Amino acid sequence: MDASEFLDVFAAEARDYLQALSQDLLALENNPDDRSILDEMFRAAHSLKGMSGTMGFNELADFTHQMESVLDLLRTGEIQANQQITNVLFESLDNLEILLNKTLLEEDIDDISHMVKPLEDILNAKDQFAAKSAPKADSALESNQEPVAVSSGLTITLDDAIKETVKQGFNQGFNAYEVQVKLRQKTLLKSVRVFTIFNALEEYGTIIKSQPPAQDLEEERFGLEFAVVYLTTEDLESIQKLVEGISEVESVVVKEIKLNGRTKVTEVKPVKAETKTQKIAQPKKNDTSVVNKGVFADRFVRVATDRLDNLINLVGELVISRTQVLEIGQTINHNEAKSTFEQLDRITTDLQYAAMKLRMVPVKQVFDRFPRMVRDLAQASNKSIQLEIYGEDTELDRSLVNQIADPLVHLIRNSIDHGIETKEVREALGKPAQGLIRLEARHEGSHVIIEVADDGQGINVEKIKEKAINKGLLPENFTGELSTAEAIELLFKPGFSTSEKITDISGRGVGMDAVKTAVEALSGQVIMTSTPGKGSSIVIKLPLTLAIIKALLVRTHGQIYAIPIQAVRENLLITKDQIKTVNREKVFVLRNEVLPLFDLAETLGFESQDDGDSYSVIVTEDHGGKVGFIVDELIGQQEIVIKSLNELVGDIPGIGGATVLGSGRVALILDHSTLIKRRSETIG
Amino acid sequence: MAKTVLITDDTAFMRMTLKNVIQKNGFNVVGEAADGEEAVAKYAELRPDLVTMDITMPKMDGITAIKEIMKIDPNAKIIVCSAMGQKPMVIDALNAGAKDFLVKPFDAERVIEALNKAAD
């Protein structure tokens, strides 16, 4: 079956199962005796196996089969979960993810035997893991025994006991037949197929003997053929038809048994699925209504993200033209037109919110990975840590969710590595031996707050001071005291990392400034608080969505530009004599701080219109510091819909995108950090 | 008149795959169920000619669902879908009233054969 068209659905669903398995396994570690978790895991592995097999992903199918087998032993209580088994399962989930990714990317998959081996070891040594009072449960494992071929031309030799039974049958008006059945080559679960054939025959008569014996049939110790001696009141032809009507039957031969010597052979007819005669179907009572009712909409639909983005984009366009229409509407003095415009306004606003909602996904998608991460890292650093997650259903723009993951990973790693103390230290301090990390998401106005808090040792001000001096962030002869807030400020400076030794957890050189930069790139903010001995908390404040931002509109060189409000610290008017020149660069002094001053027009490559005595200056700030930009005119704040510049225009340093204003004019959105970079490149 | 089919499987992927095969071969898939409970409810509502029934499912497993459906309609034609290694469950399902069984991964021909034979 050509299943390639189902790859997308396969991928999405396979990942869901993988995630579910991972969560269940964590839950299992805490409740090793919870059968329901094991049942669920078994189901997930089982479904994955079936799906993979259907797609022809043999490595995945093989691997999940082994996982399923181990889970089945656990589930039936034949073996009991211990640390070793749990670790193998965790490792297997990682391997499964690797296999899945390779499969989806159509990469070559090397020998998977090293992945399978730990699972096989469990299966092979299951006695070793046996539960103390192991109830012998049905193992669902297929018997690996090679089927023993039975010589063809089966004819059952009738011993005296059988002859006697047949004779009694004759006396009661039964016919006796030998039914020889051959199954199709690829028949799966042959024993069950035999069972269905036996069931069908038993409905109309009695099987008194089989060749091979029933026990062998049940354990699949036969090739493709078997035969039975059968007593029935039905005639030969109906028995023939009966068996032919069963799936996977290649051929049936029914011979009448006659006790006085000879048996009569009737027709031999091969049966194939294709030769089925279609019966004329009886008209059903309510066929049309059934068809209509049958189309059930699922509660969830998977939609390709580019379609979604396209829709959002179109809604953005609509919102803009709505504003244009409303502007025109104000010039029309017509009551009916006015109320129609108002309605249009309302509907468009609702539509905009509904469309925005489509982009929202629960932060769960990101949070889900952390229980496993905390578990692994805690184990590696020999600490006992509990992770509490709150508000995982809080929704956030899809693009933000994807990008917030790395900063969160870093923060949580920090908490584990630097925050939470070892068990011994905690006990000595009178704290609970188990450390706590709290991960919480919540709405606050038009923002989403994500907080990572721990009950560890908090920041060490002295250590930070020492480090800052080493790194040249503080003067070498610095002897003063630092407040906690000042220490935190240092933590966020580029190139600062408090880790004394490089562990494999917090890595090298990536400090809090990386987190800050990443969050600010998402128009967010990072706020850290810390109480020595009690713990630290880091709050990330993010806008609900990135598609619409608040911007400050300015005019320069006759053009309107939008500066994201997030970057703007203040705007002010300065006079010509406030501008100083240092190293041939313009600067100005703002509350004892010397700030570089750029002419926006010049920075954008226009000629500087250096006239007048006073200038409007916008002060922006990013992690590189504050900068002033001279503009011709401030227009005001406005919500704008961000549109990316298309590939024809390309990536222009200093320009983050464009927006269409209510008047229909296009305004470029300035990306102040690259703008500064671009300027120093042109000038320098 | 095409025979109507209700597909039961907890994975959307398997439902999609089955539906594709079944529809292409002249049957009419009138409903899909993601667990046993849903299958029983939809059987009662839709009265399909044929049902495919997965075994391992959340909420209500396939075997219980077969029993429930047989209570509603002793003539229900249910084909149980299993994977290798579920022999005891398949037997249970057949004892509960399933007409035939399919083994995953599905072979399209087998699926159609089973439907055709069960429909007769």
Coordinates of N, CA and C in Angstrom, one line a residue, chain A residues 1-2 5-6 9-10 13 17 42-43 46-47 49-51 53-55 75 138 140-142 184 186 188-189 191-193 195-196 199 218-220 244-249 271 273-274 276-279 281 284 287 290-291 293-296 298, chain B residues 1 3-4 10-17 20-21 24 27-32 42 45-47 49 54 56-59 82-91 94-95 99-110 113-114 116-117 120:
Chain A
M1 N 0.8 -1.2 0.0 CA 0.0 0.0 0.0 C 0.9 1.2 0.0
D2 N 0.5 2.1 -0.8 CA 1.4 3.3 -0.9 C 1.0 4.3 0.2
E5 N 1.9 9.3 1.2 CA 1.1 10.5 1.4 C 0.7 10.7 2.8
F6 N 0.9 9.7 3.7 CA 0.5 9.9 5.1 C 1.6 10.2 6.0
V9 N 1.1 13.0 8.7 CA 0.3 12.5 9.8 C 1.0 11.6 10.7
F10 N 1.8 10.7 10.0 CA 2.6 9.7 10.7 C 3.6 10.5 11.6
E13 N 1.9 12.2 14.6 CA 1.3 11.3 15.6 C 2.5 10.5 16.3
Y17 N 3.2 10.2 20.4 CA 3.4 9.0 21.1 C 4.7 9.0 21.9
F42 N 2.5 0.6 27.0 CA 2.5 -0.5 26.1 C 1.6 -0.2 24.9
R43 N 0.5 0.5 25.1 CA -0.4 0.9 24.0 C 0.4 1.8 23.0
H46 N 2.9 0.0 21.1 CA 2.2 -0.9 20.2 C 1.7 -0.1 19.0
S47 N 1.1 1.0 19.3 CA 0.6 1.8 18.2 C 1.7 2.3 17.2
K49 N 4.5 0.8 16.7 CA 5.0 -0.4 16.0 C 4.0 -0.6 14.8
G50 N 2.7 -0.5 15.0 CA 1.8 -0.7 13.9 C 1.9 0.3 12.9
M51 N 2.1 1.6 13.3 CA 2.2 2.7 12.3 C 3.4 2.5 11.5
G53 N 5.2 -0.1 10.9 CA 5.1 -1.3 10.0 C 4.3 -0.9 8.8
T54 N 3.3 -0.2 9.0 CA 2.4 0.2 7.9 C 3.2 1.1 6.9
M55 N 4.0 1.9 7.4 CA 4.8 2.8 6.6 C 6.0 2.1 5.9
R75 N 4.2 -5.0 32.2 CA 2.8 -4.8 32.4 C 2.1 -6.0 33.0
D138 N 0.3 -14.6 30.6 CA 0.5 -14.9 29.1 C 1.5 -14.0 28.5
A140 N 2.9 -12.3 25.5 CA 2.4 -12.0 24.2 C 3.4 -12.1 23.1
L141 N 4.6 -12.6 23.5 CA 5.6 -12.8 22.5 C 5.3 -13.9 21.6
E142 N 5.6 -13.7 20.4 CA 5.4 -14.8 19.4 C 6.4 -15.9 19.6
R184 N -2.9 -19.6 2.8 CA -2.1 -18.8 1.9 C -0.7 -18.6 2.4
K186 N 1.4 -16.0 2.9 CA 1.8 -15.0 3.8 C 0.9 -14.9 5.1
L188 N -0.6 -14.6 8.4 CA -0.1 -14.2 9.7 C -1.0 -14.8 10.8
L189 N -0.4 -15.1 12.0 CA -1.1 -15.7 13.1 C -1.9 -17.0 12.6
S191 N -2.2 -19.9 13.7 CA -2.9 -20.6 14.7 C -4.3 -20.0 14.9
V192 N -4.4 -18.7 14.8 CA -5.7 -18.0 15.0 C -6.5 -18.3 13.8
R193 N -5.9 -18.3 12.6 CA -6.7 -18.6 11.4 C -7.3 -20.0 11.5
F195 N -8.0 -21.5 14.2 CA -9.1 -21.3 15.2 C -10.4 -20.9 14.5
T196 N -10.3 -19.9 13.6 CA -11.5 -19.4 13.0 C -12.1 -20.5 12.1
N199 N -13.7 -22.9 14.3 CA -15.0 -22.3 14.9 C -16.1 -22.4 13.8
E218 N -2.1 -25.3 17.4 CA -2.2 -24.1 18.3 C -0.9 -23.4 18.4
E219 N 0.2 -24.2 18.5 CA 1.5 -23.7 18.7 C 2.2 -23.4 17.4
E220 N 1.5 -23.4 16.3 CA 2.0 -23.1 15.0 C 3.1 -24.0 14.5
E244 N -14.3 -22.0 2.2 CA -13.8 -21.1 1.2 C -14.1 -19.7 1.6
G245 N -15.2 -19.5 2.4 CA -15.6 -18.2 2.7 C -14.7 -17.6 3.8
I246 N -13.7 -18.3 4.3 CA -12.9 -17.8 5.4 C -11.6 -17.2 4.7
S247 N -11.2 -16.1 5.3 CA -10.0 -15.4 4.8 C -8.8 -16.2 4.8
E248 N -7.9 -15.9 3.9 CA -6.5 -16.5 3.9 C -6.5 -18.0 3.6
V249 N -7.6 -18.5 3.1 CA -7.7 -19.9 2.8 C -7.3 -20.1 1.3
V271 N -9.2 -21.1 -4.2 CA -9.9 -19.9 -3.8 C -9.0 -18.7 -3.8
A273 N -9.0 -14.3 -3.4 CA -9.8 -13.1 -2.9 C -10.5 -12.4 -4.1
E274 N -9.7 -12.4 -5.2 CA -10.2 -11.6 -6.4 C -11.4 -12.3 -7.1
K276 N -13.9 -13.5 -5.8 CA -15.1 -13.4 -5.0 C -16.3 -12.9 -5.9
T277 N -17.3 -13.6 -5.7 CA -18.5 -13.2 -6.4 C -19.2 -12.2 -5.5
Q278 N -19.4 -11.0 -6.1 CA -20.1 -9.9 -5.3 C -21.6 -10.2 -5.3
K279 N -22.1 -10.4 -4.1 CA -23.5 -10.6 -4.0 C -24.2 -9.2 -4.2
A281 N -26.1 -6.5 -3.1 CA -26.4 -6.0 -1.7 C -27.8 -5.7 -1.5
K284 N -30.3 -1.1 2.2 CA -30.4 -0.9 3.7 C -31.5 0.0 4.0
D287 N -30.0 4.1 4.3 CA -28.7 4.3 3.8 C -28.2 5.7 3.6
V290 N -27.5 7.6 6.8 CA -26.3 7.1 7.4 C -25.0 7.8 6.8
V291 N -25.1 7.9 5.5 CA -23.9 8.5 4.8 C -23.7 9.9 5.3
K293 N -24.7 11.4 8.1 CA -24.3 11.5 9.5 C -22.9 11.0 9.7
G294 N -22.5 10.2 8.8 CA -21.2 9.6 8.9 C -20.0 10.5 8.9
V295 N -20.2 11.7 8.3 CA -19.1 12.6 8.2 C -18.9 13.3 9.5
F296 N -18.1 12.8 10.3 CA -17.9 13.4 11.6 C -16.7 14.2 11.6
D298 N -13.6 15.8 13.3 CA -12.8 15.5 14.5 C -12.7 16.8 15.3
Chain B
M1 N -25.2 -0.9 -4.0 CA -25.0 0.0 -2.8 C -23.8 -0.4 -2.1
K3 N -21.2 -1.1 0.7 CA -21.3 -1.5 2.1 C -20.7 -0.4 3.0
T4 N -21.4 -0.2 4.1 CA -20.9 0.9 5.0 C -19.9 0.3 6.1
D10 N -7.2 3.7 17.7 CA -6.9 4.9 18.5 C -5.9 5.8 17.8
T11 N -5.2 5.3 16.7 CA -4.3 6.2 16.1 C -4.9 6.8 14.8
A12 N -4.8 8.1 14.7 CA -5.4 8.8 13.5 C -4.7 8.2 12.2
F13 N -3.5 8.0 12.4 CA -2.7 7.5 11.2 C -3.3 6.2 10.7
M14 N -3.5 5.2 11.6 CA -4.1 3.9 11.2 C -5.5 4.1 10.6
R15 N -6.2 5.0 11.2 CA -7.6 5.2 10.6 C -7.5 5.7 9.2
M16 N -6.6 6.6 9.0 CA -6.4 7.3 7.7 C -6.0 6.2 6.7
T17 N -5.0 5.4 7.1 CA -4.5 4.4 6.2 C -5.6 3.4 5.8
N20 N -8.4 4.9 3.6 CA -7.9 5.1 2.2 C -8.1 3.8 1.5
V21 N -7.6 2.7 2.1 CA -7.7 1.4 1.4 C -9.1 1.0 1.2
K24 N -11.0 3.1 -1.4 CA -10.6 2.9 -2.7 C -11.2 1.6 -3.3
F27 N -15.9 0.4 -0.7 CA -16.7 0.5 0.5 C -16.9 1.9 0.9
N28 N -17.9 2.1 1.7 CA -18.2 3.5 2.2 C -17.9 3.6 3.6
V29 N -16.8 4.3 4.0 CA -16.5 4.5 5.4 C -17.4 5.6 5.9
V30 N -18.3 5.2 6.8 CA -19.3 6.2 7.3 C -18.9 6.8 8.7
G31 N -17.9 6.2 9.3 CA -17.6 6.7 10.6 C -16.2 6.2 11.1
E32 N -15.7 7.0 12.0 CA -14.4 6.6 12.6 C -14.5 6.7 14.1
K42 N -21.0 4.8 18.1 CA -21.2 5.1 16.7 C -21.9 3.9 16.0
E45 N -25.5 4.3 16.5 CA -26.0 5.4 15.7 C -26.1 5.1 14.2
L46 N -25.0 4.6 13.7 CA -24.8 4.4 12.3 C -25.2 3.1 11.7
R47 N -25.2 2.1 12.5 CA -25.5 0.7 12.1 C -24.8 0.4 10.8
D49 N -22.6 -1.7 8.0 CA -22.6 -3.1 7.6 C -21.4 -3.8 8.2
D54 N -9.8 -2.2 16.4 CA -8.5 -2.3 17.0 C -8.6 -2.9 18.4
T56 N -6.0 -2.9 21.2 CA -5.5 -2.0 22.3 C -5.9 -0.6 22.1
M57 N -6.8 -0.1 22.9 CA -7.3 1.3 22.8 C -7.5 1.8 24.2
P58 N -7.5 3.1 24.4 CA -7.8 3.7 25.7 C -9.3 3.6 25.9
K59 N -9.7 3.9 27.1 CA -11.1 4.0 27.6 C -11.7 2.6 27.6
S82 N -5.3 -6.6 14.8 CA -4.4 -6.9 15.9 C -3.0 -6.7 15.3
A83 N -2.0 -6.8 16.2 CA -0.6 -6.9 15.8 C -0.1 -8.3 16.1
M84 N 1.0 -8.6 15.5 CA 1.7 -9.8 15.9 C 1.8 -9.8 17.4
G85 N 1.7 -11.0 18.0 CA 1.9 -11.0 19.4 C 0.7 -10.8 20.2
Q86 N -0.5 -10.7 19.6 CA -1.7 -10.5 20.4 C -2.6 -11.7 20.2
K87 N -2.0 -12.9 20.0 CA -2.8 -14.0 19.7 C -4.0 -14.3 20.7
P88 N -3.6 -14.3 22.0 CA -4.7 -14.5 23.0 C -5.9 -13.5 22.9
M89 N -5.5 -12.3 22.6 CA -6.6 -11.3 22.5 C -7.4 -11.5 21.2
V90 N -6.7 -11.9 20.1 CA -7.5 -12.2 18.9 C -8.5 -13.3 19.2
I91 N -8.0 -14.3 19.8 CA -8.9 -15.4 20.1 C -10.1 -14.9 21.0
L94 N -12.5 -13.1 18.8 CA -13.3 -14.1 17.9 C -14.3 -14.7 18.8
N95 N -14.0 -15.1 20.0 CA -15.0 -15.7 20.9 C -16.1 -14.7 21.2
K99 N -15.9 -11.6 13.3 CA -16.0 -12.5 12.2 C -14.7 -12.9 11.6
D100 N -13.7 -12.0 11.7 CA -12.4 -12.3 11.1 C -11.4 -11.4 11.8
F101 N -10.2 -11.6 11.4 CA -9.1 -10.8 12.0 C -8.1 -10.4 11.0
L102 N -7.5 -9.2 11.2 CA -6.5 -8.7 10.4 C -5.2 -8.5 11.2
V103 N -4.1 -8.7 10.7 CA -2.8 -8.5 11.4 C -2.1 -7.3 10.8
K104 N -1.7 -6.4 11.7 CA -0.9 -5.3 11.3 C 0.6 -5.7 11.1
P105 N 1.3 -5.1 10.3 CA 0.9 -4.1 9.3 C -0.1 -4.6 8.3
F106 N -1.1 -3.8 7.9 CA -2.1 -4.3 7.0 C -1.6 -4.5 5.6
D107 N -2.1 -5.5 5.0 CA -1.9 -5.7 3.6 C -3.3 -5.4 2.9
A108 N -3.2 -4.5 2.0 CA -4.5 -3.9 1.4 C -5.4 -5.1 0.9
E109 N -4.8 -6.1 0.3 CA -5.6 -7.1 -0.3 C -6.3 -7.9 0.8
R110 N -5.6 -8.1 1.9 CA -6.2 -8.8 3.1 C -7.3 -8.0 3.7
E113 N -10.2 -8.5 1.4 CA -10.7 -9.8 1.5 C -11.6 -10.0 2.7
A114 N -11.0 -9.6 3.8 CA -11.7 -9.7 5.1 C -13.1 -9.0 5.1
N116 N -14.9 -8.2 2.4 CA -15.8 -8.9 1.4 C -16.3 -10.2 2.1
K117 N -15.4 -10.9 2.7 CA -15.9 -12.2 3.2 C -16.8 -12.0 4.4
D120 N -20.4 -11.0 3.3 CA -21.3 -12.0 2.7 C -22.2 -12.7 3.7

